[in-house]
Tab-separated table of C-alpha atoms in Angstrom:
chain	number	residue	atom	x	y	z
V	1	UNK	CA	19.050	-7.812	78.022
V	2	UNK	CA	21.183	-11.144	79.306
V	3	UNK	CA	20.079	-12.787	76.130
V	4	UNK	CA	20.756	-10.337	74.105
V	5	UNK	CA	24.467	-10.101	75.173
V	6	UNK	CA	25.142	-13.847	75.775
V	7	UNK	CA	23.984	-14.115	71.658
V	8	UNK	CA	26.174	-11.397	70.593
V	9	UNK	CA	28.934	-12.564	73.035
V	10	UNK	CA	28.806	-15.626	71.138
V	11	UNK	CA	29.294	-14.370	67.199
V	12	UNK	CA	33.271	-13.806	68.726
V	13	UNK	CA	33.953	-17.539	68.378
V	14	UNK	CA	33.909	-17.646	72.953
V	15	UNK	CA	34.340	-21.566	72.987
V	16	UNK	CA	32.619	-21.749	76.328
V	17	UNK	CA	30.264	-19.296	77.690
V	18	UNK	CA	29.651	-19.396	81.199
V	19	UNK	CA	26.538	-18.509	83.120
V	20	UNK	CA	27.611	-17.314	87.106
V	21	UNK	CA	25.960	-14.999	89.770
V	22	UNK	CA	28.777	-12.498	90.317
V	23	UNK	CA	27.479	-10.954	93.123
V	24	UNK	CA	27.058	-14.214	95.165
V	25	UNK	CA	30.973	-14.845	95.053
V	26	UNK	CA	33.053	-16.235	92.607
V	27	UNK	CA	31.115	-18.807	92.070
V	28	UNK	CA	27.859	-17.410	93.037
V	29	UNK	CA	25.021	-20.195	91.765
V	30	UNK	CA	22.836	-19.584	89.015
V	31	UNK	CA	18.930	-19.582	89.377
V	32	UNK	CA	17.450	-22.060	87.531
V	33	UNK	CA	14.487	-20.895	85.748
V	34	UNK	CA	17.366	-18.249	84.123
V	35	UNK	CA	19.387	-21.209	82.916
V	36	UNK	CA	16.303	-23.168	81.675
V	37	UNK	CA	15.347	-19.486	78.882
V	38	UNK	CA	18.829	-20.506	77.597
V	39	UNK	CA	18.587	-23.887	76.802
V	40	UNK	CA	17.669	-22.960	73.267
V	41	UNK	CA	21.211	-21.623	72.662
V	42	UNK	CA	23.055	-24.049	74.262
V	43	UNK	CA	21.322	-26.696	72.280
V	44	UNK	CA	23.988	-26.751	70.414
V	45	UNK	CA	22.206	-24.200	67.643
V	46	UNK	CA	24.975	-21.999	68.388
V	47	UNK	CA	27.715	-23.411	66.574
V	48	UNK	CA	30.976	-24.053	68.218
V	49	UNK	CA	30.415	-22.958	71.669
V	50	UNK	CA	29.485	-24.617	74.972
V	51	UNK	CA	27.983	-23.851	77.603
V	52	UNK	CA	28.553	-24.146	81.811
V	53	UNK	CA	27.210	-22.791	84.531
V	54	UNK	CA	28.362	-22.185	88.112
V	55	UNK	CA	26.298	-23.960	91.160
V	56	UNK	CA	27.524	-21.973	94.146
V	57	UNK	CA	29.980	-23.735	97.076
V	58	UNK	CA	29.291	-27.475	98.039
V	59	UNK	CA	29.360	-26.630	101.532
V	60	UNK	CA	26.143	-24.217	100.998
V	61	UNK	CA	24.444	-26.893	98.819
V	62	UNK	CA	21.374	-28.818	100.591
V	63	UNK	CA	20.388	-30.460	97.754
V	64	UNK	CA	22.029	-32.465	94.823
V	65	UNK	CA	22.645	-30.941	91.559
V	66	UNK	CA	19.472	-33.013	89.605
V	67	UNK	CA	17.467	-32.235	91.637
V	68	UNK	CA	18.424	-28.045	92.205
V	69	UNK	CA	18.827	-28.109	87.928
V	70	UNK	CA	16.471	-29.284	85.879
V	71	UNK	CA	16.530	-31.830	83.237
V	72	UNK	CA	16.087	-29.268	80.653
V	73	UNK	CA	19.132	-27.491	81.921
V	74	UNK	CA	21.235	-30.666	82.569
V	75	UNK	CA	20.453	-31.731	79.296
V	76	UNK	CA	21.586	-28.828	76.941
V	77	UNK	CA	24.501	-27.322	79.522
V	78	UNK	CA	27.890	-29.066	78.818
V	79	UNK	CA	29.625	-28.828	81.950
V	80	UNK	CA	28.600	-27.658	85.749
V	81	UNK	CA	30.921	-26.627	88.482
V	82	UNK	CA	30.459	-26.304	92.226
V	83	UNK	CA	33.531	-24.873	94.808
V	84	UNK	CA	35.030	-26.284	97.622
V	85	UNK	CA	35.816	-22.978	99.722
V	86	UNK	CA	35.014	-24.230	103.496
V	87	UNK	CA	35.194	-28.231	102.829
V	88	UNK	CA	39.356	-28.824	103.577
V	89	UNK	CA	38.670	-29.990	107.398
V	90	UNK	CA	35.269	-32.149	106.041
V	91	UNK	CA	36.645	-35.629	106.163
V	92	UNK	CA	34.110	-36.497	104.239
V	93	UNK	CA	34.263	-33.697	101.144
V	94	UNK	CA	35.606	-36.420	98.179
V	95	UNK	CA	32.689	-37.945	99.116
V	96	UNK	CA	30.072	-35.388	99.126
V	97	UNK	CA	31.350	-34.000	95.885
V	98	UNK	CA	30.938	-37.678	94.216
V	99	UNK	CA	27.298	-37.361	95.567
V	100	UNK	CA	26.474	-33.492	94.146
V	101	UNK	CA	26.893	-34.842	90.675
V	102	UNK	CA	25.746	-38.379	90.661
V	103	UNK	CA	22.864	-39.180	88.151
V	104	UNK	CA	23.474	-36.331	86.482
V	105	UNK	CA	22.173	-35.739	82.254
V	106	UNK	CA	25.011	-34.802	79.831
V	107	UNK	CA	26.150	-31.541	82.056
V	108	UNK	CA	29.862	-33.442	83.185
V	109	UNK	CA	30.844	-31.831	86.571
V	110	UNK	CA	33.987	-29.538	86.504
V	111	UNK	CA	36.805	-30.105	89.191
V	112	UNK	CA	37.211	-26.489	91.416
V	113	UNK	CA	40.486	-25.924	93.012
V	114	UNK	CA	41.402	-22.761	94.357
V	115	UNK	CA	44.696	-21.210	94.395
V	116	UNK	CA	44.143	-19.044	97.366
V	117	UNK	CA	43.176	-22.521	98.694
V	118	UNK	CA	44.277	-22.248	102.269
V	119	UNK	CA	42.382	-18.448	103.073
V	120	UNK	CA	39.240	-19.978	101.961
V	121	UNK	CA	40.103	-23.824	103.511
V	122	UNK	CA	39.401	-25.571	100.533
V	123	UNK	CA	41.412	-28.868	99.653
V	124	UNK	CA	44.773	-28.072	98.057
V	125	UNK	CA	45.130	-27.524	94.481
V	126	UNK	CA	46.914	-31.290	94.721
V	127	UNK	CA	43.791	-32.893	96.669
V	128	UNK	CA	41.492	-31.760	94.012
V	129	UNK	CA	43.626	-32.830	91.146
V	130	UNK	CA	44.220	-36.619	92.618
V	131	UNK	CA	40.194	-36.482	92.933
V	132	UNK	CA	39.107	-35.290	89.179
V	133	UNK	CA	41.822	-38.274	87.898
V	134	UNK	CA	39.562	-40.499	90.099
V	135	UNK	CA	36.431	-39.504	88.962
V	136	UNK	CA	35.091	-41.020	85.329
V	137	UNK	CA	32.845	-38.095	83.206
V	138	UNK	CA	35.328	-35.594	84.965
V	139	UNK	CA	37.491	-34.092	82.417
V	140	UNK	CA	38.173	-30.737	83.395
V	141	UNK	CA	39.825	-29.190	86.291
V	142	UNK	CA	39.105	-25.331	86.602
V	143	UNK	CA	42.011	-23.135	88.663
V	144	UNK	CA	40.614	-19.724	90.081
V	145	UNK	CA	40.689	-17.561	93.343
V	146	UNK	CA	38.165	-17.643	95.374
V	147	UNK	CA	38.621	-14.114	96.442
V	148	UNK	CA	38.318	-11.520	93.702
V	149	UNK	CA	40.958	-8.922	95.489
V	150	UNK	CA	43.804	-10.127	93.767
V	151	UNK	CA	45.098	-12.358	90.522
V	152	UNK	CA	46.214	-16.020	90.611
V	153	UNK	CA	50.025	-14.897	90.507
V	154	UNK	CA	49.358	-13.301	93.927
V	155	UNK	CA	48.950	-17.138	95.469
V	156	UNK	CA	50.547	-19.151	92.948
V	157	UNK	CA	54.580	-18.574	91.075
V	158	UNK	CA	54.552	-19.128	87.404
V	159	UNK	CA	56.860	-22.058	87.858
V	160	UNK	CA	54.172	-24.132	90.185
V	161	UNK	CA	51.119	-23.057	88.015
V	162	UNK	CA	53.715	-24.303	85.121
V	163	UNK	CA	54.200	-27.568	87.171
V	164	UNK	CA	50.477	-28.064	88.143
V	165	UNK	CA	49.659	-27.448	84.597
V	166	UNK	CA	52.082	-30.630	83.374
V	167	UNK	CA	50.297	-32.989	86.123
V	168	UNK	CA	47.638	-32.277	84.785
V	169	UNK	CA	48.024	-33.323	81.448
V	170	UNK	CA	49.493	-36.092	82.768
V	171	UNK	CA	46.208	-37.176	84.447
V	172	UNK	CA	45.172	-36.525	80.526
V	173	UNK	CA	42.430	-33.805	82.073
V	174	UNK	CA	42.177	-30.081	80.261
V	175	UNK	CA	42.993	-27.218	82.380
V	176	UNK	CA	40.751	-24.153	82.570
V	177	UNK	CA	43.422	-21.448	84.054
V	178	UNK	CA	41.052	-17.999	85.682
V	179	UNK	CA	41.726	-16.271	88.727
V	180	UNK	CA	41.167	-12.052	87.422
V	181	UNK	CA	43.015	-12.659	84.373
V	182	UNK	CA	43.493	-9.778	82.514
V	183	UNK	CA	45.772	-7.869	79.510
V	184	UNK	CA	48.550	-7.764	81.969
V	185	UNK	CA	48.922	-11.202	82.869
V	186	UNK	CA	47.511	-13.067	79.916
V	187	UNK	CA	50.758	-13.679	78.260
V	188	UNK	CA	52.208	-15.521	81.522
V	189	UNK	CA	49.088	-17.581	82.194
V	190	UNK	CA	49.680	-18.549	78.330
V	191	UNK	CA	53.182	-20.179	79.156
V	192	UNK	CA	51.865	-23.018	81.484
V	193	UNK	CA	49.576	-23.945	78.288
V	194	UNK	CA	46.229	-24.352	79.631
V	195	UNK	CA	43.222	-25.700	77.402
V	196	UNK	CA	41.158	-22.585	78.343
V	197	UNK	CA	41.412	-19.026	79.938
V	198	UNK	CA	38.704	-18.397	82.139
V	199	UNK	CA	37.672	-14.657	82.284
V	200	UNK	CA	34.716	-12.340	83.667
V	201	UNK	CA	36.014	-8.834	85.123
V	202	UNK	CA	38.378	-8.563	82.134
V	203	UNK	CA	35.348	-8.481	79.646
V	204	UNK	CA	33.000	-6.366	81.682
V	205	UNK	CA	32.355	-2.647	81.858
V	206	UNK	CA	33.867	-1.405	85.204
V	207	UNK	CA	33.936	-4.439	88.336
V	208	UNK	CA	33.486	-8.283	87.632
V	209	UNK	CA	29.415	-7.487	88.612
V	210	UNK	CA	29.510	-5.193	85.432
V	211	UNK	CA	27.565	-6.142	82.277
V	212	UNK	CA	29.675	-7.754	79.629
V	213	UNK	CA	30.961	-5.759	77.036
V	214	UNK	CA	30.793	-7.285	73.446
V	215	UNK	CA	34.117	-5.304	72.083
V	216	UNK	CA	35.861	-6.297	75.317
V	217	UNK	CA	35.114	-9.831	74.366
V	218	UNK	CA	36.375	-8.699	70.708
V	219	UNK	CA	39.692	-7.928	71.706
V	220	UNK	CA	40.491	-10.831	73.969
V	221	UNK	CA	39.725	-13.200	71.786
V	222	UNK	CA	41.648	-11.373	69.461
V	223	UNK	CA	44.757	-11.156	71.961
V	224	UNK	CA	44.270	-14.605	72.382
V	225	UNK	CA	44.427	-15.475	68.875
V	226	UNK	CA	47.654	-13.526	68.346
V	227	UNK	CA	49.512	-15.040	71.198
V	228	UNK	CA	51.213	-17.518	69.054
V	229	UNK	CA	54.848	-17.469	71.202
V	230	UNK	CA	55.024	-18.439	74.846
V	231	UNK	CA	57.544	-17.349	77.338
């Protein structure tokens, strides 16, 4: 079962384990009464790890995020994220993103910038950066595609993610670099030194929609953990 997994998942050190519905999009929301029968492990009973959860696309979202979560859920999840595909002509969208998270418990919101950006018309990767500096209680800015077709590198050079990477710390946030990462491209997404990989299709058995696979977890953590050099 989920639980099952998500408990053996965790015994392989995963420093945050993240809860999505993969076959609602990349960022397909989570229902709520699933998140609430984990709030026992992410009570912080598990050791190390922490725990986030995905909450669809702003522009879908007709309600805030305390009141579609509950307080159990807001409580014992660490961090939240909600995507921005569809909001770039919204003159309003800084705005409406504020709103999502205000009055929120404990769960700190998770900037979402999209490197395929402009085929989804989300903000820029720029826009969303300036925003998350803005914003107290956001530390984190996540990069990923929106579409699943193809890796990061196929809308974004490794010199600009490099780049992007060093504003970022700057703004003293932590990057969370995903996007299909994989074996193959692991090392270069290493070299612009984000805080965290982000990874779901890479750990599963066959697509992204597939169940997670404990050894796959195994050996990227463990290809993780022997990347010592960068190029």
């Amino acid at each position: 079962c989920i639980r099952d997994r998500a408990s053996t998942v965790l015994k392989h050190c995963v420093q945050i384990l993240d809860f999505k519905e993969p076959n609602a999009g990349g960022l397909g929301a989570v229902d709520a009464s699933l998140l609430e029968g984990f709030a026992d492990l992410a009570s912080g009973e598990n050791g190390r790890s922490k725990f986030s959860f995905a909450a669809g696309e702003l522009i879908d979202a007709n309600k805030n995020l305390i009141d579609q979560y509950s307080t159990t859920v807001l409580h014992y999840f660490d961090y939240v994220k909600i995507g921005l595909a569809g909001c770039a002509e919204l003159p309003d969208w800084q705005d409406r993103w504020r709103a999502y998270f205000s009055g929120t418990v404990n769960a700190r919101p998770v900037m979402v910038a999209y490197f395929d950006y402009q085929a989804c018309k989300a903000p820029s990767i720029d826009a969303c950066l300036e925003l998350a500096s803005q914003v107290e209680g956001c530390e984190t800015i996540l990069l990923d595609t929106f579409y699943k077709t193809h890796d990061l590198f196929a809308s974004i050079d490794l010199k600009s993610l490099k780049a992007f990477a060093s504003r970022v710390r700057d703004a003293k946030l932590k990057l969370v670099v995903a996007g299909s990462v994989n074996t193959s491209t692991l090392a270069k997404v290493l070299s612009a030194v984000p805080d965290f990989v982000g990874v779901r299709g890479a750990v599963c058995n066959g697509s992204r929609a597939g169940s997670i696979d404990p050894e796959r977890v195994k050996q990227l953590v463990a290809s993780l953990a022997n990347a010592s050099t960068y190029s």
